[in-house]
Tab-separated table of C-alpha atoms and ligand atoms in Angstrom:
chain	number	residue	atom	x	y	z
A	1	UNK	CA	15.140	-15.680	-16.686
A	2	UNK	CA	11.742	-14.429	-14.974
A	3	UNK	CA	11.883	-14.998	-11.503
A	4	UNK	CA	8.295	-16.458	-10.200
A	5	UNK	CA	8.705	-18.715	-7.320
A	6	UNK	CA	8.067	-17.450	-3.805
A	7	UNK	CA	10.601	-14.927	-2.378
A	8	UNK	CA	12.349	-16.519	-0.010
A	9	UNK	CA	14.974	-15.310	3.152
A	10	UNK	CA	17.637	-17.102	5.318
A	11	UNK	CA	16.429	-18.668	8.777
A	12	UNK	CA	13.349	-20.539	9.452
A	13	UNK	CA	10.255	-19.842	6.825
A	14	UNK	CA	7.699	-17.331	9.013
A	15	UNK	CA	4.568	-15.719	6.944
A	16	UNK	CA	5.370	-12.127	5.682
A	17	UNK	CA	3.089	-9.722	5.244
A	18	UNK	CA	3.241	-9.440	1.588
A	19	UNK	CA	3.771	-13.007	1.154
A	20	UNK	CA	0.206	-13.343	2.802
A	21	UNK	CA	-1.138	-10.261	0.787
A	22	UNK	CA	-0.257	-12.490	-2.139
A	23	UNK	CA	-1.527	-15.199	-0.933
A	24	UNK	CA	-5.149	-13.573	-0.789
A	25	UNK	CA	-5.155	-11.925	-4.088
A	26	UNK	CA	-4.182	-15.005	-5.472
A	27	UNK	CA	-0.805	-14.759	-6.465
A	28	UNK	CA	2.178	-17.232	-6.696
A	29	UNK	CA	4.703	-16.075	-4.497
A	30	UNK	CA	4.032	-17.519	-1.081
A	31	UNK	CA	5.054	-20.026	1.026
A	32	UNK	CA	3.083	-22.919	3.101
A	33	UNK	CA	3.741	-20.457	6.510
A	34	UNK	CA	2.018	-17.644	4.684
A	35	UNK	CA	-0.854	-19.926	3.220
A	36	UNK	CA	-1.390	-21.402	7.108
A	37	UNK	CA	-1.588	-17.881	8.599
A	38	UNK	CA	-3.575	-16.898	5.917
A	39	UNK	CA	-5.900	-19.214	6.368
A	40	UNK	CA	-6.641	-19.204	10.040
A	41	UNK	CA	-6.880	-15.288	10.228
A	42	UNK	CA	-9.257	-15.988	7.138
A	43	UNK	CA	-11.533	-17.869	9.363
A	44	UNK	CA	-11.691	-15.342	11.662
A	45	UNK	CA	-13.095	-12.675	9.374
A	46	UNK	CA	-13.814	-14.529	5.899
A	47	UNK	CA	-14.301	-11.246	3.936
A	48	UNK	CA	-11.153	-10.806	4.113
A	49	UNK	CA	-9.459	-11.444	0.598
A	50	UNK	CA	-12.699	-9.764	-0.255
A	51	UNK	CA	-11.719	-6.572	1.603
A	52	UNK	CA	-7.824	-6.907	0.119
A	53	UNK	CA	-8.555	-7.402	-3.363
A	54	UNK	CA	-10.452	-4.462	-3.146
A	55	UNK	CA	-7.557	-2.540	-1.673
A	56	UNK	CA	-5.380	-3.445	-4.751
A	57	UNK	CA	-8.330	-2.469	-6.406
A	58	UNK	CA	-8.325	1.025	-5.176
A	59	UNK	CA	-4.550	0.599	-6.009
A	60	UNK	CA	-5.149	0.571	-9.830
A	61	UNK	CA	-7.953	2.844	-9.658
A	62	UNK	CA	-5.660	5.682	-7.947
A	63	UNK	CA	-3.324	5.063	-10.459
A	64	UNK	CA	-4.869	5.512	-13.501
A	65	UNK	CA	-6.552	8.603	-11.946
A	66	UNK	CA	-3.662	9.984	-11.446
A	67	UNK	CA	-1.479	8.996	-14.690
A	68	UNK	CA	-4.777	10.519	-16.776
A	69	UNK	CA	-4.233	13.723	-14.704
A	70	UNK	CA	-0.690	13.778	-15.814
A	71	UNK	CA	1.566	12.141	-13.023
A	72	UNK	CA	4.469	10.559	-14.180
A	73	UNK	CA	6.131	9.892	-11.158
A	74	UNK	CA	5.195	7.517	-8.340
A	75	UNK	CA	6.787	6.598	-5.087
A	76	UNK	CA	5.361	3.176	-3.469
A	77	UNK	CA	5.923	2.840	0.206
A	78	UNK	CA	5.336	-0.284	1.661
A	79	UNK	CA	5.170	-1.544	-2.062
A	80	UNK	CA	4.909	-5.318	-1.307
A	81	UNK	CA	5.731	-7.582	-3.710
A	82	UNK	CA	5.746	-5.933	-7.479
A	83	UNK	CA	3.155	-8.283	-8.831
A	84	UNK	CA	-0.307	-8.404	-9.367
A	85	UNK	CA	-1.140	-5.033	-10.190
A	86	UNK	CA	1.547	-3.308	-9.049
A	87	UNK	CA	1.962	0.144	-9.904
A	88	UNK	CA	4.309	-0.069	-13.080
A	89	UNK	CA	2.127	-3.175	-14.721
A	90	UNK	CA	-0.495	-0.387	-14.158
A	91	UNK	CA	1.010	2.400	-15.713
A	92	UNK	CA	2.863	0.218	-18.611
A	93	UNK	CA	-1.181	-1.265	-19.205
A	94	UNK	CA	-1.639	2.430	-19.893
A	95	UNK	CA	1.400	2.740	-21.891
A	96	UNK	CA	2.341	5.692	-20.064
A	97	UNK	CA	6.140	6.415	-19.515
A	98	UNK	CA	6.350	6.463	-15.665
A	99	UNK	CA	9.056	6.721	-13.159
A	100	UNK	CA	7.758	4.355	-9.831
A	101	UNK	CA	10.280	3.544	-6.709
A	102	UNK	CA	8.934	0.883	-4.666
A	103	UNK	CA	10.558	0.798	-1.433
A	104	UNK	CA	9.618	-1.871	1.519
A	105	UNK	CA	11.214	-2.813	4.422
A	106	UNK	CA	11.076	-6.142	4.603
A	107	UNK	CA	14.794	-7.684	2.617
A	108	UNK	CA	13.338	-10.861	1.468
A	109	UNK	CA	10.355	-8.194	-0.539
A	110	UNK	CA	13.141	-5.861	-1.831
A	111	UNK	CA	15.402	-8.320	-2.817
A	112	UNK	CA	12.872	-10.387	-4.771
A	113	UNK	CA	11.702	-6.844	-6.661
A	114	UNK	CA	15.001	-5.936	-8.035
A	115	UNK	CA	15.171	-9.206	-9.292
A	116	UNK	CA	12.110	-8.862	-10.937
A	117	UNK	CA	11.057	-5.165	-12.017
A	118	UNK	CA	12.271	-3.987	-15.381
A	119	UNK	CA	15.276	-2.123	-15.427
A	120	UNK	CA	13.768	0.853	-17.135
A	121	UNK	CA	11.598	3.249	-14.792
A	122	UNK	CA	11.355	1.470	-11.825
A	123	UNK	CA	13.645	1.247	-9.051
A	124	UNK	CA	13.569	-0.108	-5.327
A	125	UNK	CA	14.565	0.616	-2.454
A	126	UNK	CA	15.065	-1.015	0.822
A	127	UNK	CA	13.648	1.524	3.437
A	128	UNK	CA	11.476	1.806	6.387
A	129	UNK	CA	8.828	4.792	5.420
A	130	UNK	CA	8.825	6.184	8.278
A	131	UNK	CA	12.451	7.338	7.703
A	132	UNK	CA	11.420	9.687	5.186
A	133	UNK	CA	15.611	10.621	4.905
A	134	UNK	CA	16.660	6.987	3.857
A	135	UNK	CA	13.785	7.030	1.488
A	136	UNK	CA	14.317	10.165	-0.353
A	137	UNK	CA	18.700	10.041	-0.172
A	138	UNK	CA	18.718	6.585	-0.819
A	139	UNK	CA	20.376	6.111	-4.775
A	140	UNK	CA	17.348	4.953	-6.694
A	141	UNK	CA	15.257	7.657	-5.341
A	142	UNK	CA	17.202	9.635	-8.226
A	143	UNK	CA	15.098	7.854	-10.269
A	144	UNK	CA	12.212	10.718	-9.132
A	145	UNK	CA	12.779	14.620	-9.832
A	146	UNK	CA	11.580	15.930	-6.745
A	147	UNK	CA	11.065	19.009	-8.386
A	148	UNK	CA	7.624	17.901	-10.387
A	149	UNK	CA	4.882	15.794	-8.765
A	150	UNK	CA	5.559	12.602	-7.538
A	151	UNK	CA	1.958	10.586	-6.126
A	152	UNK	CA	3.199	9.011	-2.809
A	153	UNK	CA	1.145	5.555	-2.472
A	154	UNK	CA	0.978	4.470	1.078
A	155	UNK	CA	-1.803	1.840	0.691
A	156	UNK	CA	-2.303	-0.832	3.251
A	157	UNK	CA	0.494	0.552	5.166
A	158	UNK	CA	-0.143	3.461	7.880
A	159	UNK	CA	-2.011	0.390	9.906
A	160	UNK	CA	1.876	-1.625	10.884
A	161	UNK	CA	2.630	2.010	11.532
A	162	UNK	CA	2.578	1.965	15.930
A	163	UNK	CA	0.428	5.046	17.478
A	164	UNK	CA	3.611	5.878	19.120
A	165	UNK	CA	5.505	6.587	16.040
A	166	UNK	CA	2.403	9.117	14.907
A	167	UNK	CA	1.583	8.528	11.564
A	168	UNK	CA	-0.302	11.620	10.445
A	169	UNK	CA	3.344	13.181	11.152
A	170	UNK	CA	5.084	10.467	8.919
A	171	UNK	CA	2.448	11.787	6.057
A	172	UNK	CA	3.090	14.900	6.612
A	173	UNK	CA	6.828	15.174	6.480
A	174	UNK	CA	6.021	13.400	2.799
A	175	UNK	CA	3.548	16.015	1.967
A	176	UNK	CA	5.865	18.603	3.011
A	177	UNK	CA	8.602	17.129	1.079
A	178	UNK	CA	7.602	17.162	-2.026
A	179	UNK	CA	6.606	19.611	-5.348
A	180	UNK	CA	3.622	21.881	-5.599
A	181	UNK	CA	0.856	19.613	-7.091
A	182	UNK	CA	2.706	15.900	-5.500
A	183	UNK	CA	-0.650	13.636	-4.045
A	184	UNK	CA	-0.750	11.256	-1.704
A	185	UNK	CA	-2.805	7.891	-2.015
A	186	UNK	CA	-4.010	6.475	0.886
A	187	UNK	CA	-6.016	3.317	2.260
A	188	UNK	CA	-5.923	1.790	6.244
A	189	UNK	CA	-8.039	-0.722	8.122
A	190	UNK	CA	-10.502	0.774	10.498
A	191	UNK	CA	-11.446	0.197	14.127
A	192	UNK	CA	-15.048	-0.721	13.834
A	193	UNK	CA	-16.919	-1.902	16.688
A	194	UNK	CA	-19.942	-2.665	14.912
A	195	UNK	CA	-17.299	-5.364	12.415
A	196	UNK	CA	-15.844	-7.600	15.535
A	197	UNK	CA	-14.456	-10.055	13.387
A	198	UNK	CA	-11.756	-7.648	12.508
A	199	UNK	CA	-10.164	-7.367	16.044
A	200	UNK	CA	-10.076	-11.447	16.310
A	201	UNK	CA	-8.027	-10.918	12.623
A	202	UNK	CA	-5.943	-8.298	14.114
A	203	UNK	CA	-5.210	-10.330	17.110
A	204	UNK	CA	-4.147	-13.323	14.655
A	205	UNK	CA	-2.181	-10.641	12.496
A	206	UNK	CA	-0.188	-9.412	15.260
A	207	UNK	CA	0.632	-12.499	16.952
A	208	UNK	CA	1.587	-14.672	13.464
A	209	UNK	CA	2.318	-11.859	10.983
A	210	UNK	CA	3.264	-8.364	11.933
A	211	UNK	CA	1.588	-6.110	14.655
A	212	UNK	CA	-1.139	-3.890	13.258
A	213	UNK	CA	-3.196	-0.927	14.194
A	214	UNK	CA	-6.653	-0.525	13.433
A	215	UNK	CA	-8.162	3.299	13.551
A	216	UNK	CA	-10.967	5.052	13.458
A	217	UNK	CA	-12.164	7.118	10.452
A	218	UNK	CA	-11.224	10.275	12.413
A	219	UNK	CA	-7.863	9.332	12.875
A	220	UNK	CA	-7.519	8.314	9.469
A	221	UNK	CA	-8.866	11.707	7.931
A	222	UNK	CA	-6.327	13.387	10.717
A	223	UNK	CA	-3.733	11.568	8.574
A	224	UNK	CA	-4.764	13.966	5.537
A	225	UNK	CA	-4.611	16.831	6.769
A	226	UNK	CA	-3.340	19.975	5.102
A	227	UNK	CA	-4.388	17.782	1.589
A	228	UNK	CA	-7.113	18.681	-1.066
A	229	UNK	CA	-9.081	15.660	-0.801
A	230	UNK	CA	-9.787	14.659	-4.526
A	231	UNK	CA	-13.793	13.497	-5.088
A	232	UNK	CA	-15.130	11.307	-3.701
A	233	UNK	CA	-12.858	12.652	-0.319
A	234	UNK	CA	-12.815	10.035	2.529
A	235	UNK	CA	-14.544	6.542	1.943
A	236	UNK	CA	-14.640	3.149	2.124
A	237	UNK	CA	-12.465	1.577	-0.021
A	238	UNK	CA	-14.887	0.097	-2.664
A	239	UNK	CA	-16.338	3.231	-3.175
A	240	UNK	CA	-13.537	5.472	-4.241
A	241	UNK	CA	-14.280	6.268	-7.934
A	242	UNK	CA	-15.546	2.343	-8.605
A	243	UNK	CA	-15.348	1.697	-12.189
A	244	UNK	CA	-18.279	1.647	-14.642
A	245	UNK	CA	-20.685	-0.774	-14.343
A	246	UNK	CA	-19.263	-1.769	-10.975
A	247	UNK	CA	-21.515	-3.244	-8.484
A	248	UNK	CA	-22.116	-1.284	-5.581
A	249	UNK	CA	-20.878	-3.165	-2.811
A	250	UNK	CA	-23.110	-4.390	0.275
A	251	UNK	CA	-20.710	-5.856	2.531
A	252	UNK	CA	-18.750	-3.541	5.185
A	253	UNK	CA	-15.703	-2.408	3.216
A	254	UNK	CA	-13.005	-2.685	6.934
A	255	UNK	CA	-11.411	0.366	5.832
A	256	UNK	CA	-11.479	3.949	4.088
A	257	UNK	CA	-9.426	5.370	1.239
A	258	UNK	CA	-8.937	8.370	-0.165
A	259	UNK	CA	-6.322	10.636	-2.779
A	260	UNK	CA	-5.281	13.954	-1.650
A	261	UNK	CA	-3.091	16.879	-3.843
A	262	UNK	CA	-0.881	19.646	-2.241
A	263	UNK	CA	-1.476	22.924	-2.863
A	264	UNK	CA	0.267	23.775	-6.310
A	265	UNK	CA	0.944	27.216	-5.231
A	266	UNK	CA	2.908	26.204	-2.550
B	301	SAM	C1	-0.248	-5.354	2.669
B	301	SAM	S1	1.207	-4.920	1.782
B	301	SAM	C2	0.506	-3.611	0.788
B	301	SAM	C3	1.018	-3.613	-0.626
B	301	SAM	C4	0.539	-2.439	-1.461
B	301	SAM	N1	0.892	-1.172	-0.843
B	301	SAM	C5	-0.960	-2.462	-1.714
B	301	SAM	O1	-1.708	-1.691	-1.094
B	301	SAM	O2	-1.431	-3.237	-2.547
B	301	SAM	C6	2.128	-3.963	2.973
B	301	SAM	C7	3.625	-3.879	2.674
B	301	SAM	O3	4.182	-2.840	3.514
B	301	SAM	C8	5.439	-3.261	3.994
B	301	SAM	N2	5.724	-2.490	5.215
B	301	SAM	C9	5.170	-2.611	6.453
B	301	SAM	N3	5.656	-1.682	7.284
B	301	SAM	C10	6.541	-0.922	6.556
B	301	SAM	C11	7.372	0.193	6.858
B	301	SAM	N4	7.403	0.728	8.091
B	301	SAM	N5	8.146	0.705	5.874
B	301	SAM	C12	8.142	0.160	4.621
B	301	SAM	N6	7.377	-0.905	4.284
B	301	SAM	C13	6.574	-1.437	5.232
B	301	SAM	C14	5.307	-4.755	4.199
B	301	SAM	O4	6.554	-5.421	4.190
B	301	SAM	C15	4.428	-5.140	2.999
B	301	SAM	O5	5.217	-5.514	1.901
């Protein structure tokens, strides 16, 4: 039977960050703590599902960039929840045969994905991504050849990633990792002064949710370094390759996204 309720863990309900992710793009699978913290850090800075949907947006977009340039294989860290437009509905919309592992590091996330992913060319894995090791040894990585390109998605991510624990270096030791021709997707929130309303969000995000760290667009572009930026390069999120017919959009997009190749003659 399809599993669609909210994913749920032992101990006392708290909001998780995917739970509240799903929340905003107006999924199913949340619970009253994520819809309260939702709500109050939506207060604070009402764009905000605005600025998310977009994200996932960017998600799909990436995607079927990439598929349409011949990727077969994706690797989703910090996955969320494998609904609404995750990277397999995208590819199977496509009806391209694709390999995805989604790993996340929250149990209650994992769990409810291998409940729910098909069985067939998607497997997940319960990882932090900063431990590139557990990611790429753990069984269902086997799932990917590592020896053709695998697009490494780490949307929405890099900002619960602490300053301490250097994040450019976790991308790196991905990019290094992998085949000739392997790309990295990438979106983060920014530190904006001129767009206040984000810190009182972040505040609310760290206290209720899950600590995050906003950067600047320099540090973000430091994060792809030693990539070939594919066109349009660095920008905010709405305006990476927006569909047809899209509207150009006028509000401040809180963050910057961008899809980057290694060198195939590596
Ligand atoms: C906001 S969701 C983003 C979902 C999806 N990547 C997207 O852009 O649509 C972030 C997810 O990253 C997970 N996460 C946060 N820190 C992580 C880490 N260090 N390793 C793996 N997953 C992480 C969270 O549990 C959550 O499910």
């Amino acid at each position: 039977m399809e599993d669609t309720g909210p994913p749920s863990g032992n101990g006392p309900p708290r909001p998780r960050i995917a739970c509240v992710y799903d929340y905003f793009l107006g999924g199913k699978c949340n619970i009253d703590a994520d819809r309260q913290a939702a709500r109050a850090i939506a207060e604070a800075m009402p764009d905000l599902p605005d600025v998310l949907r977009a994200n996932r947006a960017f998600v799909g977009r990436a995607v079927r960039a990439l598929a349409d340039a011949g990727i077969r294989q994706f690797l989703d860290l910090g996955s969320g929840l494998a609904v609404n437009g995750a990277v397999h509905e995208i590819t199977a919309d496509m009806g391209v045969d694709a390999r995805v592992v989604c790993v996340d590091n929250d149990p209650v996330v994992t769990a409810y994905n291998r409940r729910r992913v098909p069985r067939r060319g998607v497997a997940v894995v319960h990882a932090d991504l900063r431990d590139l090791d557990a990611v790429l040894s753990a069984p269902e990585s086997a799932l990917l050849d590592r020896t053709r390109p695998v697009a490494v998605l780490m949307t929405a991510v890099l900002h619960f990633v602490p300053h301490a624990d250097d994040p450019a270096a976790v991308v790196a030791r991905y990019r290094d990792a992998l085949a000739p021709g392997s790309c990295i997707v990438l979106s983060h929130a920014e530190d904006n002064r001129r767009l206040p309303g984000t810190y009182q969000a972040a505040r609310l995000y760290s206290k209720d949710i899950a600590p995050i760290h906003l950067r600047t667009r320099t540090e973000i572009a430091a994060m792809l370094a030693g990539l070939d930026l594919l066109a349009p390069g660095l920008v905010p999120i709405p305006d990476w390759r927006p569909d047809a017919g899209a509207r150009p959009s006028t509000a401040p997009s809180y963050g910057f996204a961008a899809v980057g190749r290694t060198d195939r003659q590596r």
